[in-house]
Amino acid sequence: MRLLILGGTVFLGRHVVAAALAAGHAVSIFHRGVSDPQPIDGVASLIGDRDGDVAALVGRRFDAVIDCSGYTAEQARRTGDVLAAVDRYVFVSTRSVYRDLGPAADQHEAAPRLAGHEGYGAAKARSEDALEAALPGRVTIVRPGLIVGPFDPTGRFTYWPLRVQRGGDVLVPGRPARPVQWIDARDLAAWCVSLAGRSTVGTYDAVGPSGSMGALLERLHAVIGGDARFHWVPDDWLLAHAVVPWTGLPLWLPDADTAFGGLMMGTDALARHDGLAFRPVDETIRDTLAWAARPDARTPRAVATLNAEREQALLTAWAARSVDVAP
């Protein structure tokens, strides 16, 4: 299969490239040449910009496209028009397109989406619409939740293996039974490549295995070892002390968050029925740690998680219950 990957040099895209090459496909990537300008063996590199210059795609013929880098309706229209002859277009969207991601939301692929164009979720929803209009009957939409694993530039999962590895007293948000979900980028990538070769289309949530924060920490401790000691701190106390959910402490969304408290409570029954499979979490933990030890693992886009000094100050204040900690 002649496969074009839009993106392909940063995180999910590079795993899609690896999965496509492993499956024996002829792979081309379209990218700006900024994030990783080095050529990839066996891959044709097409340089351009989805916000304007797509000339490198004009006149080229591909059997399928996997889009890992579309964020606006205009980008989707531009690439949809120039790639109008493709048989299949797999678009990696997001579960943030849903209008209701609260803890009590009825979450499924047909749930109402956000309106308008403002914000990440709404922009992705309009991108879906633009692609469906440009390529009717040929678009497969994949809506992942939190994507994790090697080459993750955000640190949203990597924080926890690194923190457990460092050991000592560890501040953990919320309650042990709080739901968490993630999907290893390599599992998502392999499935996207599989979808690109199929004749069926559809929309899928791809959230990964469901579990609890307590169970994840147990696996982290079992895999990594060490002397990490977990201190569970309630949502309300952390919010009162200006700890930022999702970024300050990754994988944390307060139970009472009516807007996003259900983000990690999705279902991917349809995706699993159609072939999405997951590797053991122990493998994700080990491989993420191995990548994080590399000198090129840190990027400027990493989120502002708690540093050691701030975490210790919070733990001291929590133990005292009366000390005011400045944010």
Coordinates of C-alpha atoms in Angstrom, one line a residue:
M1 CA 0.0 0.0 0.0
R2 CA 1.2 3.5 -0.9
L3 CA 0.7 5.2 2.4
L4 CA 1.0 9.0 3.2
I5 CA 1.4 10.1 6.8
L6 CA 0.7 13.7 7.6
G7 CA 3.1 14.4 10.4
G8 CA 5.4 11.5 11.3
T9 CA 8.4 13.1 13.1
V10 CA 7.4 13.8 16.7
F11 CA 5.3 11.3 18.7
L12 CA 2.3 9.3 17.4
G13 CA 3.4 10.0 13.8
R14 CA 6.8 8.5 14.2
H15 CA 5.2 5.3 15.7
V16 CA 2.8 5.2 12.7
V17 CA 5.8 5.4 10.4
A18 CA 7.5 2.5 12.2
A19 CA 4.3 0.4 12.2
A20 CA 3.7 1.1 8.5
L21 CA 7.3 0.2 7.5
A22 CA 7.1 -3.0 9.6
A23 CA 3.9 -3.9 7.7
G24 CA 5.8 -3.6 4.4
H25 CA 4.0 -0.5 3.1
A26 CA 5.6 2.2 0.8
V27 CA 5.7 5.2 3.2
S28 CA 5.8 8.9 2.5
I29 CA 5.5 11.6 5.2
F30 CA 4.4 15.2 4.7
H31 CA 5.9 17.6 7.3
R32 CA 7.5 21.0 7.8
G33 CA 11.0 19.7 8.3
V34 CA 11.2 21.5 11.7
S35 CA 10.7 19.0 14.5
D36 CA 13.0 16.3 13.1
P37 CA 14.6 17.3 9.8
Q38 CA 16.7 14.1 9.6
P39 CA 15.7 11.7 6.8
I40 CA 14.1 8.4 7.8
D41 CA 15.5 5.3 6.1
G42 CA 13.0 3.9 3.6
V43 CA 10.6 6.9 3.9
A44 CA 10.0 9.6 1.2
S45 CA 10.1 13.0 2.9
L46 CA 7.8 15.7 1.5
I47 CA 8.3 19.2 2.9
G48 CA 5.4 21.7 3.2
D49 CA 3.0 23.4 5.5
R50 CA -0.7 22.5 6.0
D51 CA -1.4 26.2 6.7
G52 CA -0.4 27.1 3.1
D53 CA 2.1 25.3 1.1
V54 CA 0.9 21.8 0.1
A55 CA 2.6 21.9 -3.4
A56 CA 4.7 18.8 -2.5
L57 CA 1.4 16.7 -2.5
V58 CA 0.1 17.9 -5.8
G59 CA 0.0 15.2 -8.5
R60 CA 1.0 12.4 -6.2
R61 CA -1.0 9.2 -5.8
F62 CA -1.5 7.4 -2.5
D63 CA -3.8 4.6 -1.6
A64 CA -4.4 5.8 2.0
V65 CA -3.6 8.7 4.3
I66 CA -3.1 8.7 8.1
D67 CA -3.5 12.2 9.4
C68 CA -1.7 12.7 12.7
S69 CA -1.3 16.5 12.5
G70 CA -4.6 18.1 11.5
Y71 CA -5.9 20.7 13.9
T72 CA -8.2 23.1 12.0
A73 CA -10.9 22.8 9.4
E74 CA -8.9 24.8 6.9
Q75 CA -6.0 22.4 7.2
A76 CA -8.4 19.5 6.7
R77 CA -10.0 21.1 3.6
R78 CA -6.7 21.9 2.1
T79 CA -5.3 18.4 2.4
G80 CA -8.7 16.8 1.7
D81 CA -8.9 18.7 -1.6
V82 CA -5.3 17.9 -2.8
L83 CA -5.7 14.2 -1.8
A84 CA -9.1 13.8 -3.2
A85 CA -8.2 10.5 -5.0
V86 CA -7.2 8.5 -1.9
D87 CA -9.2 5.4 -1.1
R88 CA -9.0 5.8 2.7
Y89 CA -8.3 8.7 5.0
V90 CA -7.7 7.9 8.7
F91 CA -8.0 11.0 10.8
V92 CA -6.6 11.0 14.3
S93 CA -9.0 13.3 16.2
T94 CA -9.6 13.5 19.9
R95 CA -12.2 12.7 22.5
S96 CA -12.2 16.4 23.4
V97 CA -14.6 16.9 20.5
Y98 CA -17.5 15.8 22.8
R99 CA -19.8 18.4 24.2
D100 CA -20.1 16.6 27.6
L101 CA -17.1 15.0 29.2
G102 CA -18.4 15.3 32.8
P103 CA -18.4 12.3 35.1
A104 CA -22.0 11.4 34.4
A105 CA -21.9 11.9 30.6
D106 CA -23.2 9.2 28.3
Q107 CA -20.0 8.6 26.4
H108 CA -20.0 6.9 23.0
E109 CA -19.1 7.7 19.4
A110 CA -22.5 9.2 18.5
A111 CA -22.6 11.6 21.5
P112 CA -23.1 15.3 20.7
R113 CA -19.9 17.2 19.8
L114 CA -18.9 20.8 20.5
A115 CA -20.2 23.5 18.3
G116 CA -18.2 26.4 16.8
H117 CA -14.5 26.7 16.1
E118 CA -13.0 28.0 19.3
G119 CA -10.7 25.7 21.3
Y120 CA -8.9 22.5 20.6
G121 CA -12.0 20.2 20.8
A122 CA -14.2 22.3 18.6
A123 CA -11.5 22.8 16.0
K124 CA -10.9 19.1 15.8
A125 CA -14.7 18.5 15.4
R126 CA -14.8 21.0 12.5
S127 CA -11.8 19.2 11.0
E128 CA -13.8 16.0 11.1
D129 CA -16.6 17.7 9.3
A130 CA -14.4 19.2 6.6
L131 CA -12.8 15.8 5.8
E132 CA -16.2 14.1 5.7
A133 CA -17.3 16.8 3.2
A134 CA -14.2 16.5 1.1
L135 CA -14.0 12.7 1.1
P136 CA -17.5 11.3 1.6
G137 CA -17.5 7.6 2.5
R138 CA -13.7 7.3 2.7
V139 CA -12.9 8.8 6.2
T140 CA -12.2 6.8 9.3
I141 CA -12.1 9.0 12.5
V142 CA -10.2 7.8 15.5
R143 CA -10.7 9.7 18.8
P144 CA -8.1 8.7 21.3
G145 CA -7.9 9.8 24.9
L146 CA -4.5 10.3 26.5
I147 CA -1.7 8.9 24.3
V148 CA 1.4 7.8 26.1
G149 CA 4.7 6.0 25.7
P150 CA 8.2 6.7 24.2
F151 CA 8.7 10.1 22.5
D152 CA 5.7 11.7 24.3
P153 CA 6.7 15.4 24.3
T154 CA 4.1 16.3 27.0
G155 CA 5.3 14.4 30.1
R156 CA 1.6 13.7 31.0
F157 CA 2.3 10.0 31.7
T158 CA 6.1 10.0 31.9
Y159 CA 6.0 12.0 35.1
W160 CA 4.8 9.0 37.1
P161 CA 7.4 6.4 36.1
L162 CA 10.1 9.0 36.7
R163 CA 8.6 10.1 40.0
V164 CA 8.3 6.5 41.3
Q165 CA 11.9 5.8 40.1
R166 CA 13.1 8.9 42.1
G167 CA 11.5 7.4 45.2
G168 CA 10.8 8.9 48.6
D169 CA 7.5 10.5 49.6
V170 CA 5.2 10.9 46.6
L171 CA 2.2 13.2 46.4
V172 CA -0.7 11.5 44.7
P173 CA -3.9 13.3 43.8
G174 CA -7.4 12.2 44.7
R175 CA -8.4 8.7 45.7
P176 CA -6.9 5.3 44.8
A177 CA -10.1 4.2 42.9
R178 CA -10.2 7.2 40.7
P179 CA -10.4 6.1 37.0
V180 CA -7.5 6.6 34.7
Q181 CA -7.1 5.6 31.0
W182 CA -4.3 5.8 28.5
I183 CA -3.3 4.3 25.2
D184 CA 0.3 3.4 24.2
A185 CA 1.1 5.3 21.1
R186 CA 2.5 2.2 19.5
D187 CA -0.8 0.3 19.9
L188 CA -2.7 3.2 18.5
A189 CA -0.3 3.5 15.6
A190 CA -0.5 -0.1 14.6
W191 CA -4.2 0.0 14.6
C192 CA -4.3 3.2 12.5
V193 CA -2.2 1.4 9.9
S194 CA -4.5 -1.5 10.0
L195 CA -7.6 0.8 9.5
A196 CA -5.9 2.5 6.5
G197 CA -5.9 -0.8 4.6
R198 CA -9.6 -1.7 5.2
S199 CA -12.6 -1.0 3.1
T200 CA -14.8 -0.1 6.1
V201 CA -15.2 3.4 7.5
G202 CA -16.5 4.6 10.9
T203 CA -15.8 6.6 14.0
Y204 CA -14.0 5.0 17.0
D205 CA -13.1 6.1 20.5
A206 CA -9.6 4.7 21.3
V207 CA -9.1 5.2 25.0
G208 CA -7.0 2.2 26.0
P209 CA -7.4 -0.1 29.0
S210 CA -9.4 1.2 32.0
G211 CA -8.0 1.1 35.5
S212 CA -7.5 3.1 38.6
M213 CA -4.8 5.4 39.8
G214 CA -4.1 3.1 42.7
A215 CA -3.7 0.1 40.4
L216 CA -1.3 2.1 38.1
L217 CA 0.9 3.1 41.0
E218 CA 1.0 -0.5 42.2
R219 CA 2.2 -1.6 38.7
L220 CA 4.8 1.3 38.6
H221 CA 6.1 0.2 42.0
A222 CA 6.2 -3.5 41.0
V223 CA 8.1 -2.8 37.8
I224 CA 10.4 -0.1 39.0
G225 CA 11.0 -1.1 42.6
G226 CA 12.5 1.4 45.0
D227 CA 11.3 3.1 48.1
A228 CA 8.4 5.3 46.8
R229 CA 5.8 6.0 49.5
F230 CA 2.5 7.3 48.3
H231 CA 0.6 10.0 50.1
W232 CA -3.0 10.4 48.8
V233 CA -4.2 14.1 49.0
P234 CA -7.8 15.1 48.3
D235 CA -8.9 17.0 45.3
D236 CA -10.2 20.0 47.2
W237 CA -7.1 20.5 49.2
L238 CA -4.9 20.4 46.1
L239 CA -7.1 22.8 44.2
A240 CA -7.1 25.2 47.2
H241 CA -3.3 25.1 47.0
A242 CA -3.3 26.0 43.3
V243 CA -2.1 22.6 42.0
V244 CA -3.2 22.4 38.4
P245 CA -5.1 19.3 37.3
W246 CA -3.8 17.3 34.3
T247 CA -0.6 19.3 34.0
G248 CA 0.7 20.1 37.5
L249 CA -0.1 16.5 38.5
P250 CA -0.6 14.4 35.3
L251 CA -3.5 11.9 35.0
W252 CA -5.4 13.9 37.6
L253 CA -8.9 15.2 36.9
P254 CA -10.9 16.0 40.1
D255 CA -14.0 14.0 40.6
A256 CA -16.1 17.1 40.9
D257 CA -14.9 18.6 37.6
T258 CA -18.3 18.8 35.7
A259 CA -16.6 19.8 32.4
F260 CA -13.8 17.2 32.1
G261 CA -14.1 14.8 35.1
G262 CA -15.2 12.0 32.7
L263 CA -12.4 12.4 30.2
M264 CA -10.8 9.2 31.4
M265 CA -14.0 7.3 31.7
G266 CA -14.7 6.5 28.1
T267 CA -15.4 3.2 26.3
D268 CA -13.6 1.7 23.3
A269 CA -15.8 -1.4 22.9
L270 CA -16.3 -0.7 19.2
A271 CA -12.6 -0.1 18.5
R272 CA -11.6 -3.3 20.4
H273 CA -14.3 -5.2 18.4
D274 CA -12.6 -4.0 15.2
G275 CA -9.1 -5.0 16.2
L276 CA -7.6 -2.5 18.6
A277 CA -5.4 -4.3 21.1
F278 CA -3.2 -3.3 23.9
R279 CA 0.2 -4.3 25.2
P280 CA 0.8 -4.9 29.0
V281 CA 1.1 -1.8 31.0
D282 CA 4.4 -3.1 32.4
E283 CA 5.9 -2.8 28.8
T284 CA 4.7 0.7 28.5
I285 CA 6.2 1.6 31.8
R286 CA 9.6 0.0 31.0
D287 CA 9.8 1.5 27.5
T288 CA 8.8 4.9 28.6
L289 CA 11.4 5.0 31.3
A290 CA 14.1 3.7 28.9
W291 CA 13.2 6.5 26.5
A292 CA 13.1 9.1 29.2
A293 CA 16.7 8.3 30.1
R294 CA 17.9 9.2 26.6
P295 CA 19.6 12.6 26.3
D296 CA 17.1 13.7 23.5
A297 CA 14.0 12.8 25.6
R298 CA 13.3 16.3 27.0
T299 CA 11.6 18.8 24.7
P300 CA 10.5 22.4 25.2
R301 CA 6.9 21.3 25.0
A302 CA 6.9 19.3 28.2
V303 CA 4.1 20.3 30.5
A304 CA 4.9 22.2 33.8
T305 CA 4.6 19.4 36.2
L306 CA 5.4 19.9 39.9
N307 CA 9.1 20.1 40.6
A308 CA 10.6 18.4 43.6
E309 CA 10.7 21.5 45.8
R310 CA 7.0 22.4 45.2
E311 CA 6.0 18.8 45.8
Q312 CA 7.9 18.6 49.1
A313 CA 6.3 21.9 50.3
L314 CA 2.9 20.5 49.5
L315 CA 3.6 17.3 51.4
T316 CA 4.8 19.2 54.4
A317 CA 1.7 21.4 54.4
W318 CA -0.5 18.4 54.0
A319 CA 1.1 16.7 56.9
A320 CA 0.7 19.8 59.0
R321 CA -2.8 20.6 57.7
S322 CA -2.4 24.2 58.7
V323 CA 0.5 25.5 56.8
D324 CA -0.3 27.7 53.9
V325 CA 1.7 26.9 50.8
A326 CA 2.1 29.7 48.2
P327 CA 1.5 28.5 44.6

